[in-house]
Amino acid sequence: AQSVTQPDIHITVSEGASLELRCNYSYGATPYLFWYVQSPGQGLQLLLKYFSGDTLVQGIKGFEAEFKRSQSSFNLRKPSVHWSDAAEYFCAVGARGSYIPTFGRGTSLIVHP
Amino acid sequence: DTEVTQTPKHLVMGMTNKKSLKCEQHMGHRAMYWYKQKAKKPPELMFVYSYEKLSINESVPSRFSPECPNSSLLNLHLHALQPEDSALYLCASSQDPGAGNTIYFGEGSWLTVV
């Protein structure tokens, strides 16, 4: 079975600074990988996903993520954070034989002005 | 247009009440899901409907009863809930129950059991 780890519970950055949120997965083959964002009081919104092909994936709101097979990682990045990016971020991994992704525990992003 | 609509947005119910949460999608998706989410936790899968048939029940207590009247609608009937059932209930859908299909979430229904 697949599993996913988001090692950081909270990340604090200043507005305008760069951001990297970490996600590590455990799965025997190449998984499906997703990043979702959840603003306070809202549902989950898909930021980006990786299925195959180019390992650098572009998403919405200026986010990107890079799949690194050697490190079993799928870290989320943004070059310049805006105050509106403050939210909970969930990494999810899906196995090739299943359509139910496994979610990480989430990373809470705090943005200082 | 990736939209899953949930009603009501907020619900307060007593432990003896019967209520329902409703979910609707018009994207032609054939898989629909109910998730439960507690504060600061990831969503937990409750039920999956595939082509209007219940395909996954994650050992959810019988006080939660899902229903899929048609391919666009998904209900969650609630009866005799406990205070610990208070949570955000998220409906979601995907194109079909195929591996790797993206799951799209609604805004959720906030449930408080008193």
Coordinates of C-alpha atoms in Angstrom, one line a residue:
Chain A
A1 CA 0.0 0.0 0.0
Q2 CA 1.1 3.5 -0.6
S3 CA 1.8 6.1 2.0
V4 CA 2.7 9.8 2.0
T5 CA 4.6 12.0 4.5
Q6 CA 4.5 15.7 4.9
P7 CA 7.2 16.3 7.4
D8 CA 6.3 19.9 8.2
I9 CA 3.2 20.6 10.2
H10 CA 3.6 24.4 9.9
I11 CA 5.6 26.6 7.6
T12 CA 6.0 30.3 8.1
V13 CA 7.2 32.6 5.3
S14 CA 7.2 36.3 4.6
E15 CA 5.1 37.7 1.8
G16 CA 7.2 37.8 -1.3
A17 CA 9.6 35.0 -0.2
S18 CA 9.9 31.7 -1.9
L19 CA 8.2 28.6 -0.7
E20 CA 8.9 24.9 -0.7
L21 CA 6.6 22.4 0.9
R22 CA 7.9 18.9 1.2
C23 CA 6.1 15.6 0.3
N24 CA 7.6 12.2 0.4
Y25 CA 5.8 9.0 -0.6
S26 CA 6.3 5.3 -0.3
Y27 CA 5.2 3.1 -3.2
G28 CA 6.8 0.4 -5.2
A29 CA 6.2 1.9 -8.6
T30 CA 5.6 5.3 -10.0
P31 CA 2.5 6.7 -8.3
Y32 CA 0.0 9.3 -9.2
L33 CA 0.8 12.5 -7.2
F34 CA -1.4 15.4 -6.3
W35 CA -1.2 18.7 -4.4
Y36 CA -4.4 20.2 -3.0
V37 CA -4.9 23.4 -1.1
Q38 CA -7.6 24.1 1.4
S39 CA -8.3 27.7 2.5
P40 CA -10.0 28.2 5.9
G41 CA -13.6 27.1 5.8
Q42 CA -13.3 25.8 2.2
G43 CA -13.1 22.5 0.4
L44 CA -10.0 21.1 -1.3
Q45 CA -8.9 22.6 -4.5
L46 CA -6.5 20.8 -6.9
L47 CA -3.3 22.7 -7.5
L48 CA -1.5 20.3 -9.7
K49 CA -1.0 16.6 -10.4
Y50 CA 1.7 14.3 -11.8
F51 CA 0.8 11.2 -13.8
S52 CA 3.7 10.6 -16.1
G53 CA 6.1 12.4 -18.4
D54 CA 7.8 15.7 -17.6
T55 CA 8.8 15.6 -13.9
L56 CA 8.3 19.3 -13.4
V57 CA 4.6 20.1 -13.2
Q58 CA 3.0 23.5 -13.5
G59 CA -0.2 24.2 -11.6
I60 CA -2.6 27.0 -10.8
K61 CA -1.8 30.1 -8.8
G62 CA 1.9 30.1 -9.8
F63 CA 2.7 26.8 -8.1
E64 CA 4.9 24.0 -9.5
A65 CA 6.1 20.7 -8.2
E66 CA 8.9 18.4 -9.2
F67 CA 8.7 14.6 -9.1
K68 CA 12.0 13.1 -8.0
R69 CA 12.0 9.3 -8.2
S70 CA 15.4 8.9 -6.6
Q71 CA 14.2 10.8 -3.5
S72 CA 10.6 9.6 -3.6
S73 CA 9.6 13.2 -3.3
F74 CA 7.1 15.6 -4.9
N75 CA 7.8 19.0 -3.3
L76 CA 5.6 22.0 -4.0
R77 CA 7.3 25.3 -4.8
K78 CA 6.3 28.9 -5.4
P79 CA 8.8 31.7 -6.2
S80 CA 6.9 34.5 -4.4
V81 CA 4.3 33.9 -1.8
H82 CA 1.2 36.1 -1.5
W83 CA -0.8 36.6 1.7
S84 CA -3.7 34.8 0.1
D85 CA -1.6 31.6 -0.1
A86 CA -2.1 31.1 3.6
A87 CA -3.9 27.8 3.8
E88 CA -3.6 24.1 4.5
Y89 CA -1.7 22.1 1.8
F90 CA -2.3 18.4 1.3
C91 CA -0.1 16.1 -0.8
A92 CA -1.8 12.9 -2.0
V93 CA -0.5 9.8 -3.6
G94 CA -2.5 7.3 -5.7
A95 CA -1.4 3.8 -6.5
R96 CA -1.6 2.6 -10.1
G97 CA -4.1 -0.1 -9.3
S98 CA -6.4 2.1 -7.2
Y99 CA -8.4 5.2 -7.7
I100 CA -8.5 6.2 -4.0
P101 CA -5.6 8.5 -3.2
T102 CA -3.9 8.6 0.2
F103 CA -3.6 12.0 1.8
G104 CA -0.7 13.3 3.8
R105 CA -1.5 15.0 7.2
G106 CA -1.2 18.5 5.6
T107 CA 1.1 21.4 6.0
S108 CA -0.3 24.7 7.3
L109 CA 1.2 27.7 5.6
I110 CA 1.4 31.0 7.5
V111 CA 2.3 34.1 5.6
H112 CA 3.7 37.2 7.4
P113 CA 3.2 40.6 5.8
Chain B
D1 CA -16.1 23.9 -15.1
T2 CA -15.1 21.7 -12.2
E3 CA -17.9 22.2 -9.7
V4 CA -19.3 20.1 -7.0
T5 CA -22.1 21.8 -5.1
Q6 CA -23.0 20.9 -1.5
T7 CA -26.0 21.9 0.6
P8 CA -26.4 23.0 3.3
K9 CA -23.2 24.7 4.1
H10 CA -23.9 24.6 7.8
L11 CA -26.1 22.2 9.8
V12 CA -26.7 22.0 13.5
M13 CA -28.6 18.9 14.6
G14 CA -29.6 17.2 17.8
M15 CA -28.6 13.6 18.5
T16 CA -32.2 12.4 17.9
N17 CA -32.7 14.3 14.6
K18 CA -32.7 13.0 11.1
K19 CA -31.2 15.2 8.4
S20 CA -29.5 14.9 5.0
L21 CA -26.5 16.4 3.3
K22 CA -26.9 16.8 -0.5
C23 CA -24.3 16.9 -3.2
E24 CA -24.7 17.6 -6.9
Q25 CA -22.3 17.6 -9.9
H26 CA -23.0 18.3 -13.6
M27 CA -19.6 17.3 -15.0
G28 CA -20.7 13.9 -16.2
H29 CA -18.6 12.2 -13.5
R30 CA -19.5 8.6 -12.7
A31 CA -17.7 8.3 -9.4
M32 CA -18.8 10.2 -6.3
Y33 CA -17.4 10.2 -2.8
W34 CA -18.1 11.2 0.7
Y35 CA -15.2 12.3 3.0
K36 CA -15.2 13.4 6.6
Q37 CA -12.7 15.9 7.8
K38 CA -11.8 17.0 11.3
A39 CA -10.0 20.2 12.0
K40 CA -6.4 20.3 11.0
K41 CA -6.6 16.7 9.6
P42 CA -6.7 15.2 6.2
P43 CA -10.0 14.1 4.7
E44 CA -11.0 10.5 5.5
L45 CA -12.8 8.5 2.9
M46 CA -16.3 7.3 4.0
F47 CA -18.1 6.0 0.8
V48 CA -17.5 5.7 -2.9
Y49 CA -20.2 5.3 -5.5
S50 CA -19.2 4.1 -8.9
Y51 CA -21.8 4.2 -11.7
E52 CA -24.5 4.9 -9.0
K53 CA -23.6 1.7 -7.1
L54 CA -21.9 1.7 -3.7
S55 CA -18.5 0.4 -4.3
I56 CA -16.6 1.3 -1.1
N57 CA -17.8 1.6 2.5
E58 CA -14.9 2.3 4.8
S59 CA -16.5 0.7 7.8
V60 CA -18.7 3.7 8.5
P61 CA -21.3 3.4 11.3
S62 CA -24.8 2.8 10.1
R63 CA -26.0 6.1 11.5
F64 CA -24.5 7.5 8.2
S65 CA -26.5 6.2 5.2
P66 CA -25.4 7.2 1.7
E67 CA -27.7 7.3 -1.3
C68 CA -27.1 8.0 -5.0
P69 CA -30.4 8.7 -6.7
N70 CA -28.8 9.3 -10.1
S71 CA -25.5 10.0 -11.6
S72 CA -25.5 13.7 -10.7
L73 CA -26.7 13.5 -7.1
L74 CA -25.3 12.1 -3.9
N75 CA -27.0 12.2 -0.5
L76 CA -25.8 11.4 3.0
H77 CA -28.6 10.7 5.4
L78 CA -27.8 11.3 9.1
H79 CA -29.6 9.8 12.0
A80 CA -28.9 9.4 15.7
L81 CA -25.4 11.1 15.4
Q82 CA -23.0 11.6 18.2
P83 CA -21.2 14.9 19.1
E84 CA -17.9 13.3 17.8
D85 CA -19.5 13.2 14.4
S86 CA -19.2 17.0 14.2
A87 CA -16.9 17.7 11.3
L88 CA -16.7 19.0 7.7
Y89 CA -18.3 16.6 5.3
L90 CA -16.9 16.8 1.8
C91 CA -18.4 15.5 -1.3
A92 CA -16.2 14.8 -4.3
S93 CA -16.4 13.4 -7.8
S94 CA -14.1 12.0 -10.5
Q95 CA -14.6 11.3 -14.1
D96 CA -14.8 7.6 -13.5
P97 CA -13.4 5.2 -10.9
G98 CA -10.2 4.7 -12.9
A99 CA -6.8 4.8 -11.4
G100 CA -5.3 8.3 -11.3
N101 CA -8.4 10.2 -12.1
T102 CA -8.5 13.5 -10.4
I103 CA -10.9 13.9 -7.5
Y104 CA -12.7 17.2 -7.4
F105 CA -14.1 18.4 -4.1
G106 CA -17.0 20.5 -3.1
E107 CA -16.9 23.3 -0.5
G108 CA -18.2 21.0 2.2
S109 CA -21.0 20.9 4.7
W110 CA -20.1 21.9 8.3
L111 CA -22.0 19.6 10.7
T112 CA -22.4 20.3 14.4
V113 CA -24.1 17.7 16.5
V114 CA -25.4 19.0 19.8

